[in-house]
Amino acid sequence: GTLLHRLANMVPLVPLPGARWTPFISQLLVCCLLTPGTQGQEFLLRVEPQDPVVSAGGSLLVNCSTDCPHAKLITLETSLLKEPVGNGPGWAAFQLSNVTGDSEFHCSAFCNGSQVTGSSNITAYRFPEHVELAPVSPWQPVGKNLTLCCWVAGGAPRTHLFVLLLRGEEVLNRQLAVGEPAEVTTTVLTGRSDHGANFFCRTQLDLRPQGLGLFQNSSAPRQLQTFVLPVTPLDLVVPRFLEVGTSCPVTCTLEGLFPASEAQVQLALGDQMLNSQVTSHGDMLVATATVTANMELEGTQKIVCSVTLGGENRETQENLTIYSFWGPIMNLSEPTVPEGTTVNVSCAAGARVQVMLDGVPAAAPGQLALLQLNATERDDRRSFFCNASLEVDGMILHRDRSVQLRVLYGPKIDPAKCPQHLMWKDKTTQVLQCQARGNPDPQVQCLHEGSRSPVPVGIPFRVSLNYSGTYYCQAASSQGTYNVTVAINVQDWNYLIVTIIIGVLILTLVVIAALWCVFGRQKRRDIYHVNQGSIWLPLTSRQPDEALEEQPS
């Protein structure tokens, strides 16, 4: 007993400078102090708290107590820093500090000359120092497997530390943290519903069995964007030709795209980016831009449409031929000329353009087409046509122009359009039609030869007997005059009755003559029958002389 007491007094309360207590040394001391004894074994040495859980780096108050009435030398053996904080009959209290890890401590005492002991385990817990979801590509194609990986550094006790991989609040995988750092993975099949979803990992330190609770820590979320970029070709609508100085729309369409609103579209003319307007309708994307042709772009150019989504690209291109088609330009030496004037008509176009004037082609492309004529009345309002043709990329393009010539000529009156003998009935409405032609349009006036009173021309009027007579009709313009004579005979109603009677008599005579001819001929018509007394006659030969001498009967 004296030896044990001396050994107990040799155990320092605080570690010596530079000394490090280890679990091995602690176990060694306990073995040395726990000498066998039979006395006092009926009394137990209690250790409180029993199997405590302490935050790493924290402290713990330990109480060693016994019901032995004469307990002596109550001590605490541990690898941790300890400090006595109180004692009394059958008990002693110690403060343990800087609990950095799991450890074991032992209480011992002497009761009636025998040693009694008690022990307990300390579990130190700590939260993970770092929880991170490994980076993933922000864009993932729909229908592909995506591997998620969570890294967890630190955290104890690992037997109570779980790692979860989540999509939103949906648990994809839950495992115990194993290794340092712990790594937990899971694989998900991406779909359209994953677009915009947040993925993250979470740790759960479950100390609820120890009465402390559930401690959680989450990583920063990583948002996933899923996409569908079909392999079908883009539909690029581009005109085949475009003339310099004109504009036209080009359209690029792609269907089956998801999400269409997130796609980037570029339309370009050669190296020149076009200002495009992009709209989406469901899974269809439509980009429209306007192309303006200028002289610098003349020739074959490429229109390129490029669609980018999720780091992938689809591209297509079409050719656009920009051409210059100048002309045709037509010129008249004078648009309005007097009759008999020589008129020159010309048609011109660009360098590679072939022109044809009124069906007559120019000598070669780029050359002028000329036409010369002596203007006559028939050339008034005559149109001259020029056709220009240009070959562009194997296709012939045509363009037409026309000009009209006005010829000044004097008035003329066509007898067919101005009857010179008219017979009207008294008290009827009539119109004197007397039309004249000429350029400029002539004015026509008809005057009575005696009274010089005018008769309306081209206007309905009421006819009376005094309109009978001869009229001088004149067509006049700045190019001269033209005169015709028109005789108008107005008949009263008595003359009309006589005329009707004479007409009826003539008609009656014609009918009588026709009837006589028909019935007179019928009296000389009858049916005649041939006498068939003999149905055959003998034939005899006759000399020519006899035939001449025979007289007809």
Coordinates of C-alpha atoms in Angstrom, one line a residue:
G1 CA 0.0 0.0 0.0
T2 CA 2.8 2.4 0.7
L3 CA 4.4 1.8 -2.7
L4 CA 1.1 2.5 -4.4
H5 CA 0.6 5.6 -2.5
R6 CA 4.1 6.8 -3.4
L7 CA 3.5 6.1 -7.1
A8 CA 0.2 8.0 -7.0
N9 CA 2.0 11.0 -5.5
M10 CA 4.5 10.9 -8.3
V11 CA 1.8 11.4 -11.0
P12 CA 1.8 15.1 -11.9
L13 CA -1.5 17.0 -12.2
V14 CA -0.1 18.9 -15.2
P15 CA 2.2 17.4 -17.8
L16 CA 5.8 18.4 -17.5
P17 CA 7.1 20.9 -20.1
G18 CA 7.7 19.1 -23.4
A19 CA 6.0 15.9 -22.2
R20 CA 3.3 14.3 -24.2
W21 CA 0.8 11.9 -22.6
T22 CA -0.2 9.1 -24.9
P23 CA -2.9 6.5 -24.5
F24 CA -0.1 3.9 -24.1
I25 CA 1.4 5.7 -21.1
S26 CA -2.0 6.1 -19.6
Q27 CA -2.8 2.4 -19.9
L28 CA 0.6 1.6 -18.4
L29 CA 0.0 3.7 -15.4
V30 CA -3.4 2.2 -14.9
C31 CA -2.0 -1.3 -15.0
C32 CA 0.6 -0.4 -12.5
L33 CA -1.9 1.2 -10.1
L34 CA -4.4 -1.6 -10.4
T35 CA -2.9 -4.2 -8.2
P36 CA -5.0 -7.1 -7.3
G37 CA -6.9 -6.9 -4.0
T38 CA -9.9 -8.5 -2.5
Q39 CA -10.8 -5.9 0.1
G40 CA -13.0 -3.1 -0.9
Q41 CA -14.2 -4.9 -4.1
E42 CA -17.7 -4.6 -2.7
F43 CA -17.5 -0.9 -3.3
L44 CA -17.6 0.6 -6.8
L45 CA -15.8 3.6 -8.1
R46 CA -18.2 5.7 -10.2
V47 CA -17.0 7.8 -13.1
E48 CA -19.3 10.7 -14.3
P49 CA -20.1 11.5 -17.0
Q50 CA -20.1 8.1 -18.6
D51 CA -18.9 8.0 -22.2
P52 CA -19.4 11.7 -22.8
V53 CA -19.4 13.5 -26.2
V54 CA -17.4 16.7 -26.3
S55 CA -16.9 19.3 -29.0
A56 CA -13.4 19.1 -30.2
G57 CA -11.1 21.5 -28.4
G58 CA -13.6 21.8 -25.5
S59 CA -13.3 20.9 -21.8
L60 CA -15.0 18.3 -19.5
L61 CA -15.6 18.1 -15.8
V62 CA -15.1 14.6 -14.5
N63 CA -16.2 13.3 -11.1
C64 CA -14.8 10.2 -9.5
S65 CA -16.8 9.0 -6.5
T66 CA -17.3 5.9 -4.3
D67 CA -19.4 4.8 -1.4
C68 CA -16.4 3.4 0.4
P69 CA -16.4 5.1 3.9
H70 CA -12.6 5.3 4.1
A71 CA -11.7 5.8 0.5
K72 CA -8.2 7.2 0.0
L73 CA -6.1 8.6 -2.9
I74 CA -8.8 9.2 -5.5
T75 CA -7.0 10.0 -8.7
L76 CA -7.7 10.4 -12.4
E77 CA -5.4 9.0 -15.1
T78 CA -5.7 10.5 -18.7
S79 CA -3.6 11.7 -21.6
L80 CA -5.4 15.0 -21.6
L81 CA -4.6 18.1 -19.6
K82 CA -6.3 17.8 -16.1
E83 CA -6.7 20.0 -13.2
P84 CA -8.2 19.1 -9.7
V85 CA -11.2 21.3 -9.0
G86 CA -12.5 19.8 -5.8
N87 CA -12.6 16.8 -3.5
G88 CA -14.3 15.4 -0.4
P89 CA -15.0 12.2 1.4
G90 CA -15.4 9.6 -1.2
W91 CA -15.1 11.9 -4.2
A92 CA -12.8 14.1 -6.3
A93 CA -13.5 16.3 -9.4
F94 CA -11.1 17.1 -12.2
Q95 CA -11.3 19.5 -15.2
L96 CA -10.1 18.1 -18.5
S97 CA -9.3 20.7 -21.2
N98 CA -8.4 20.8 -24.9
V99 CA -10.2 17.6 -25.8
T100 CA -9.0 17.3 -29.4
G101 CA -9.8 13.7 -30.1
D102 CA -11.3 10.5 -28.8
S103 CA -9.7 9.3 -25.6
E104 CA -10.1 7.2 -22.5
F105 CA -9.7 8.2 -18.9
H106 CA -9.6 6.1 -15.6
C107 CA -10.5 6.9 -12.0
S108 CA -8.8 4.9 -9.2
A109 CA -9.0 4.9 -5.4
F110 CA -8.0 2.7 -2.3
C111 CA -10.7 1.3 -0.1
N112 CA -9.7 -0.7 2.9
G113 CA -6.3 -1.3 1.4
S114 CA -7.6 -2.5 -1.9
Q115 CA -7.7 -0.5 -5.2
V116 CA -10.9 0.1 -7.0
T117 CA -11.1 1.6 -10.5
G118 CA -13.6 3.0 -13.1
S119 CA -13.2 4.2 -16.7
S120 CA -15.0 6.1 -19.4
N121 CA -14.5 7.0 -23.1
I122 CA -14.6 10.5 -24.4
T123 CA -15.8 11.0 -27.9
A124 CA -14.8 14.4 -29.5
Y125 CA -17.0 15.6 -32.3
R126 CA -16.2 18.3 -34.9
F127 CA -18.0 19.6 -37.9
P128 CA -16.6 19.2 -41.4
E129 CA -14.1 21.8 -42.3
H130 CA -15.0 21.8 -46.0
V131 CA -18.0 20.5 -47.9
E132 CA -17.9 20.9 -51.7
L133 CA -19.7 19.6 -54.7
A134 CA -17.2 19.0 -57.5
P135 CA -17.6 21.4 -60.4
V136 CA -19.7 20.1 -63.4
S137 CA -20.1 21.5 -66.8
P138 CA -22.9 24.1 -66.6
W139 CA -24.5 22.7 -69.8
Q140 CA -25.4 19.0 -70.0
P141 CA -27.0 17.3 -73.0
V142 CA -30.4 15.7 -72.3
G143 CA -30.2 11.9 -72.1
K144 CA -26.6 11.7 -70.9
N145 CA -25.3 10.4 -67.6
L146 CA -23.9 13.0 -65.2
T147 CA -21.6 12.0 -62.3
L148 CA -21.9 14.2 -59.2
C149 CA -19.0 14.0 -56.6
C150 CA -19.0 15.5 -53.1
W151 CA -15.8 16.1 -51.1
V152 CA -15.9 16.3 -47.3
A153 CA -12.8 17.3 -45.3
G154 CA -12.8 16.8 -41.5
G155 CA -15.7 16.0 -39.3
A156 CA -15.9 13.5 -36.5
P157 CA -16.9 11.0 -35.4
R158 CA -17.1 9.5 -38.8
T159 CA -19.4 6.7 -37.6
H160 CA -22.1 9.4 -37.2
L161 CA -21.2 11.5 -40.2
F162 CA -23.3 11.0 -43.3
V163 CA -22.8 12.6 -46.8
L164 CA -25.9 13.3 -48.9
L165 CA -26.1 14.3 -52.6
L166 CA -29.3 16.2 -53.4
R167 CA -31.2 17.6 -56.4
G168 CA -33.2 20.4 -54.7
E169 CA -34.5 18.6 -51.7
E170 CA -34.5 15.2 -53.4
V171 CA -31.9 12.8 -51.9
L172 CA -30.0 11.1 -54.7
N173 CA -27.5 9.3 -52.5
R174 CA -26.6 9.0 -48.7
Q175 CA -23.5 7.4 -47.4
L176 CA -21.2 7.4 -44.4
A177 CA -18.2 9.6 -44.7
V178 CA -15.2 7.4 -45.3
G179 CA -11.6 8.4 -45.9
E180 CA -10.0 11.8 -45.7
P181 CA -11.3 13.7 -47.5
A182 CA -14.4 11.6 -47.9
E183 CA -15.7 11.3 -51.4
V184 CA -19.2 10.3 -52.3
T185 CA -20.5 10.0 -55.9
T186 CA -23.7 9.3 -57.7
T187 CA -24.8 9.3 -61.3
V188 CA -28.0 10.8 -62.7
L189 CA -29.6 10.7 -66.2
T190 CA -30.2 14.3 -67.2
G191 CA -33.6 15.3 -68.6
R192 CA -35.3 18.5 -69.6
S193 CA -36.7 18.7 -66.1
D194 CA -33.2 19.2 -64.8
H195 CA -32.8 22.5 -66.6
G196 CA -32.2 25.1 -64.0
A197 CA -32.1 22.6 -61.1
N198 CA -29.7 23.1 -58.2
F199 CA -27.5 20.2 -57.1
F200 CA -25.5 20.3 -53.8
C201 CA -24.1 18.0 -51.1
R202 CA -24.9 18.1 -47.4
T203 CA -23.3 16.5 -44.4
Q204 CA -25.3 15.3 -41.4
L205 CA -23.5 14.7 -38.0
D206 CA -26.1 12.7 -36.2
L207 CA -25.5 13.0 -32.4
R208 CA -29.1 12.5 -31.5
P209 CA -28.4 9.1 -29.8
Q210 CA -25.9 11.1 -27.5
G211 CA -28.6 13.6 -26.8
L212 CA -27.0 16.5 -28.8
G213 CA -29.0 16.7 -32.0
L214 CA -28.5 16.6 -35.8
F215 CA -25.9 19.0 -37.2
Q216 CA -26.0 19.7 -41.0
N217 CA -23.7 21.6 -43.3
S218 CA -24.3 22.1 -47.0
S219 CA -22.0 23.0 -50.0
A220 CA -22.6 25.8 -52.4
P221 CA -25.2 24.8 -55.0
R222 CA -24.3 24.2 -58.6
Q223 CA -27.0 24.9 -61.1
L224 CA -27.4 22.6 -64.0
Q225 CA -28.6 23.6 -67.5
T226 CA -29.7 20.8 -69.8
F227 CA -30.1 21.2 -73.6
V228 CA -31.1 19.5 -76.8
L229 CA -29.3 20.6 -80.0
P230 CA -30.6 18.4 -82.8
V231 CA -28.4 17.1 -85.6
T232 CA -31.0 18.1 -88.2
P233 CA -29.7 20.7 -90.6
L234 CA -30.7 24.3 -90.2
D235 CA -33.2 25.7 -92.7
L236 CA -31.6 28.8 -94.2
V237 CA -33.7 30.7 -96.7
V238 CA -31.6 33.0 -98.9
P239 CA -32.5 34.4 -102.3
R240 CA -30.3 33.3 -105.1
F241 CA -29.6 36.8 -106.5
L242 CA -29.6 40.3 -105.1
E243 CA -29.1 43.5 -107.1
V244 CA -26.8 46.2 -105.9
G245 CA -28.7 48.9 -104.0
T246 CA -31.5 46.6 -103.0
S247 CA -32.3 44.7 -99.7
C248 CA -33.9 41.4 -98.9
P249 CA -34.6 39.3 -95.8
V250 CA -32.9 36.1 -94.9
T251 CA -34.3 33.6 -92.4
C252 CA -32.7 30.8 -90.4
T253 CA -34.9 28.2 -88.7
L254 CA -34.1 25.3 -86.4
E255 CA -36.7 23.0 -84.8
G256 CA -36.4 20.6 -81.9
L257 CA -34.2 22.9 -79.9
F258 CA -34.3 23.1 -76.1
P259 CA -34.3 25.5 -74.5
A260 CA -34.8 27.6 -77.7
S261 CA -34.7 30.9 -75.8
E262 CA -31.2 30.2 -74.5
A263 CA -29.6 29.6 -77.9
Q264 CA -27.2 32.1 -79.5
V265 CA -27.8 32.8 -83.2
Q266 CA -25.5 34.6 -85.6
L267 CA -26.2 35.5 -89.3
A268 CA -23.3 36.8 -91.3
L269 CA -22.7 38.0 -94.9
G270 CA -19.2 36.9 -95.6
D271 CA -17.2 38.5 -92.8
Q272 CA -19.9 41.0 -92.0
M273 CA -22.2 40.2 -89.0
L274 CA -25.9 40.9 -89.7
N275 CA -28.2 42.5 -87.2
S276 CA -30.6 39.6 -86.6
Q277 CA -34.0 39.4 -84.8
V278 CA -34.4 36.1 -83.0
T279 CA -37.7 34.7 -81.8
S280 CA -38.6 31.4 -80.3
H281 CA -41.8 29.4 -80.5
G282 CA -41.7 26.3 -78.3
D283 CA -38.8 24.2 -79.5
M284 CA -38.5 26.3 -82.8
L285 CA -36.0 29.1 -83.2
V286 CA -36.3 31.7 -86.0
A287 CA -33.7 34.3 -86.8
T288 CA -34.3 37.0 -89.4
A289 CA -31.9 39.6 -90.8
T290 CA -31.9 42.1 -93.7
V291 CA -29.1 41.9 -96.3
T292 CA -28.3 45.1 -98.3
A293 CA -26.2 44.7 -101.4
N294 CA -23.5 47.3 -102.4
M295 CA -20.9 47.5 -105.1
E296 CA -18.1 46.2 -102.7
L297 CA -20.0 42.9 -102.3
E298 CA -20.6 42.3 -106.0
G299 CA -20.0 38.6 -106.8
T300 CA -20.8 35.4 -105.0
Q301 CA -21.1 35.8 -101.2
K302 CA -21.8 33.3 -98.4
I303 CA -24.7 33.7 -96.0
V304 CA -23.8 31.8 -92.8
C305 CA -26.2 30.9 -90.0
S306 CA -24.7 29.6 -86.8
V307 CA -26.6 28.3 -83.7
T308 CA -24.8 27.8 -80.4
L309 CA -26.2 26.1 -77.3
G310 CA -24.6 24.3 -74.4
G311 CA -21.1 24.8 -75.9
E312 CA -22.1 23.0 -79.1
N313 CA -22.6 24.5 -82.5
R314 CA -24.6 23.9 -85.7
E315 CA -23.9 25.8 -88.8
T316 CA -25.1 26.0 -92.4
Q317 CA -24.4 28.3 -95.3
E318 CA -25.9 29.3 -98.7
N319 CA -24.6 31.3 -101.6
L320 CA -25.9 34.7 -102.6
T321 CA -24.9 36.3 -105.9
I322 CA -24.9 40.1 -105.8
Y323 CA -25.0 41.7 -109.2
S324 CA -25.2 45.1 -110.8
F325 CA -27.9 45.5 -113.4
W326 CA -27.7 49.1 -114.7
G327 CA -30.4 50.1 -117.2
P328 CA -31.9 49.9 -119.6
I329 CA -32.1 53.7 -120.1
M330 CA -34.2 54.9 -123.0
N331 CA -33.9 58.3 -124.6
L332 CA -35.9 60.1 -127.3
S333 CA -34.3 63.0 -129.1
E334 CA -37.6 64.9 -128.5
P335 CA -40.6 63.4 -126.7
T336 CA -43.0 65.5 -128.7
V337 CA -42.3 66.5 -132.3
P338 CA -44.2 68.0 -135.3
E339 CA -45.1 65.6 -138.1
G340 CA -42.2 65.1 -140.5
T341 CA -39.4 65.5 -137.9
T342 CA -36.5 63.0 -137.6
V343 CA -36.6 61.2 -134.3
N344 CA -33.7 59.3 -132.7
V345 CA -34.5 56.6 -130.1
S346 CA -31.6 55.0 -128.0
C347 CA -31.3 52.4 -125.4
A348 CA -28.3 51.9 -123.1
A349 CA -27.4 49.5 -120.2
G350 CA -24.5 48.3 -118.2
A351 CA -21.2 46.9 -119.4
R352 CA -22.3 43.2 -119.5
V353 CA -25.9 43.8 -120.5
Q354 CA -27.3 43.0 -123.9
V355 CA -30.0 45.4 -125.1
M356 CA -32.6 45.0 -127.8
L357 CA -34.6 48.0 -129.1
D358 CA -37.9 47.1 -130.8
G359 CA -36.7 43.6 -131.5
V360 CA -33.3 44.7 -132.9
P361 CA -30.3 43.8 -130.7
A362 CA -27.3 46.0 -130.2
A363 CA -24.1 44.9 -131.8
A364 CA -22.6 43.5 -128.5
P365 CA -23.2 43.6 -124.8
G366 CA -22.6 47.0 -123.3
Q367 CA -23.2 48.8 -126.6
L368 CA -26.0 51.3 -127.4
A369 CA -29.0 50.3 -129.5
L370 CA -30.2 53.1 -131.9
L371 CA -33.4 53.6 -134.0
Q372 CA -34.1 56.6 -136.3
L373 CA -37.5 57.4 -137.9
N374 CA -39.3 60.2 -139.7
A375 CA -42.3 61.0 -137.5
T376 CA -45.8 60.7 -139.1
E377 CA -49.3 60.7 -137.9
R378 CA -49.2 57.0 -137.4
D379 CA -46.3 57.4 -134.9
D380 CA -48.3 59.4 -132.5
R381 CA -48.6 57.6 -129.2
R382 CA -46.2 55.0 -130.5
S383 CA -44.3 53.1 -127.8
F384 CA -40.8 52.0 -128.2
F385 CA -39.6 49.0 -126.2
C386 CA -36.2 48.1 -125.0
N387 CA -35.3 44.7 -123.4
A388 CA -32.1 44.3 -121.4
S389 CA -30.7 40.9 -120.5
L390 CA -27.9 39.9 -118.1
E391 CA -26.5 36.5 -117.4
V392 CA -25.9 36.0 -113.7
D393 CA -24.7 32.7 -112.4
G394 CA -26.1 30.7 -115.3
M395 CA -29.5 32.4 -115.3
I396 CA -30.6 35.1 -117.7
L397 CA -32.3 38.1 -116.1
H398 CA -34.5 40.4 -118.1
R399 CA -35.6 44.0 -117.6
D400 CA -37.9 46.1 -119.9
R401 CA -38.4 49.8 -120.4
S402 CA -40.5 51.8 -122.8
V403 CA -41.0 55.3 -124.0
Q404 CA -43.9 56.9 -125.9
L405 CA -43.6 59.4 -128.8
R406 CA -46.1 62.2 -129.3
V407 CA -46.4 63.5 -132.9
L408 CA -48.1 66.9 -133.6
Y409 CA -50.3 66.9 -136.7
G410 CA -53.2 68.8 -138.1
P411 CA -56.9 68.0 -137.7
K412 CA -58.5 65.4 -140.0
I413 CA -62.1 64.2 -140.2
D414 CA -62.8 60.7 -141.2
P415 CA -65.9 60.5 -143.4
A416 CA -66.9 57.3 -141.7
K417 CA -67.0 59.1 -138.4
C418 CA -68.8 62.2 -139.8
P419 CA -71.6 61.2 -142.3
Q420 CA -72.1 63.9 -144.9
H421 CA -75.8 63.1 -145.6
L422 CA -78.3 62.8 -142.7
M423 CA -82.1 62.3 -142.8
W424 CA -83.9 62.9 -139.6
K425 CA -87.6 63.0 -138.6
D426 CA -89.1 66.1 -137.3
K427 CA -89.6 66.3 -133.5
T428 CA -87.1 63.5 -132.7
T429 CA -84.0 63.5 -130.6
Q430 CA -80.8 63.2 -132.6
V431 CA -77.0 63.4 -132.2
L432 CA -74.7 64.9 -134.8
Q433 CA -71.7 62.6 -134.8
C434 CA -68.7 64.3 -136.4
Q435 CA -65.4 63.2 -134.9
A436 CA -62.0 64.6 -135.8
R437 CA -58.5 63.4 -134.9
G438 CA -55.3 65.3 -134.5
N439 CA -52.7 66.2 -132.0
P440 CA -53.5 68.3 -130.1
D441 CA -57.2 67.3 -130.1
P442 CA -59.1 69.6 -132.4
Q443 CA -62.3 71.3 -131.6
V444 CA -65.2 70.6 -134.1
Q445 CA -67.9 73.2 -134.9
C446 CA -70.7 72.9 -137.5
L447 CA -72.5 76.1 -138.8
H448 CA -75.5 76.5 -141.1
E449 CA -74.4 77.9 -144.5
G450 CA -77.0 80.6 -144.5
S451 CA -77.8 81.6 -141.0
R452 CA -74.4 80.6 -139.6
S453 CA -76.3 79.2 -136.7
P454 CA -74.5 76.3 -135.0
V455 CA -75.8 72.8 -134.6
P456 CA -74.8 70.8 -131.5
V457 CA -72.0 68.3 -132.2
G458 CA -71.9 65.1 -130.2
I459 CA -74.7 66.3 -127.9
P460 CA -78.4 65.0 -128.1
F461 CA -80.9 67.7 -129.2
R462 CA -84.5 68.1 -130.4
V463 CA -84.8 68.2 -134.2
S464 CA -87.2 70.6 -136.0
L465 CA -87.8 71.3 -139.6
N466 CA -85.6 74.4 -139.5
Y467 CA -82.5 72.3 -139.0
S468 CA -82.7 71.2 -142.6
G469 CA -79.9 72.6 -144.7
T470 CA -76.2 72.4 -145.4
Y471 CA -73.7 72.8 -142.7
Y472 CA -70.0 73.6 -142.8
C473 CA -68.2 71.6 -140.1
Q474 CA -64.6 72.6 -139.2
A475 CA -62.0 70.9 -137.0
A476 CA -59.5 73.3 -135.7
S477 CA -56.3 73.1 -133.6
S478 CA -52.9 74.8 -133.3
Q479 CA -51.7 72.6 -136.2
G480 CA -54.4 73.9 -138.6
T481 CA -58.0 73.4 -139.7
Y482 CA -60.0 70.8 -141.7
N483 CA -63.5 71.4 -143.3
V484 CA -66.3 69.1 -144.4
T485 CA -69.9 69.7 -145.6
V486 CA -72.8 67.9 -144.0
A487 CA -76.3 68.0 -145.5
I488 CA -79.2 67.5 -143.1
N489 CA -82.7 66.7 -144.3
V490 CA -85.5 66.9 -141.7
Q491 CA -88.8 65.3 -142.9
D492 CA -92.2 66.1 -141.5
W493 CA -94.8 63.3 -140.7
N494 CA -97.0 63.7 -144.0
Y495 CA -94.0 62.9 -146.1
L496 CA -93.4 60.0 -143.9
I497 CA -96.9 58.6 -144.4
V498 CA -96.6 58.9 -148.2
T499 CA -93.3 57.1 -148.0
I500 CA -94.8 54.3 -146.0
I501 CA -97.8 53.9 -148.5
I502 CA -95.4 53.7 -151.4
G503 CA -93.3 51.1 -149.5
V504 CA -96.4 49.0 -148.8
L505 CA -97.5 49.1 -152.5
I506 CA -94.1 48.0 -153.6
L507 CA -94.1 45.2 -151.1
T508 CA -97.5 44.1 -152.3
L509 CA -96.4 43.9 -155.9
V510 CA -93.4 41.9 -155.0
V511 CA -95.6 39.4 -153.1
I512 CA -98.1 39.0 -156.1
A513 CA -95.3 38.5 -158.5
A514 CA -93.8 35.8 -156.3
L515 CA -97.2 34.0 -156.0
W516 CA -97.7 34.0 -159.8
C517 CA -94.3 32.5 -160.4
V518 CA -95.0 29.7 -158.0
F519 CA -98.6 28.8 -159.1
G520 CA -98.1 29.4 -162.9
R521 CA -95.4 26.8 -163.1
Q522 CA -97.4 24.2 -161.2
K523 CA -100.1 24.2 -164.0
R524 CA -97.6 22.8 -166.6
R525 CA -96.5 20.0 -164.3
D526 CA -98.1 16.4 -164.5
I527 CA -97.1 12.7 -164.3
Y528 CA -96.4 10.9 -167.6
H529 CA -96.4 7.1 -168.2
V530 CA -94.3 5.3 -170.8
N531 CA -96.2 2.7 -173.0
Q532 CA -94.6 -0.6 -172.4
G533 CA -96.3 -2.6 -175.2
S534 CA -93.3 -4.7 -175.7
I535 CA -90.6 -5.2 -173.1
W536 CA -87.9 -5.8 -175.8
L537 CA -87.0 -4.8 -179.3
P538 CA -84.9 -6.8 -181.8
L539 CA -81.6 -5.3 -182.7
T540 CA -80.7 -5.3 -186.3
S541 CA -77.6 -4.1 -188.1
R542 CA -77.9 -1.0 -190.3
Q543 CA -75.6 0.5 -192.8
P544 CA -74.5 4.0 -192.3
D545 CA -76.3 5.3 -195.4
E546 CA -79.5 3.8 -194.3
A547 CA -79.2 5.5 -191.1
L548 CA -78.8 8.9 -192.8
E549 CA -81.8 8.4 -195.0
E550 CA -84.1 7.5 -192.2
Q551 CA -86.2 10.5 -191.1
P552 CA -87.4 11.0 -187.6
S553 CA -91.1 10.1 -187.1

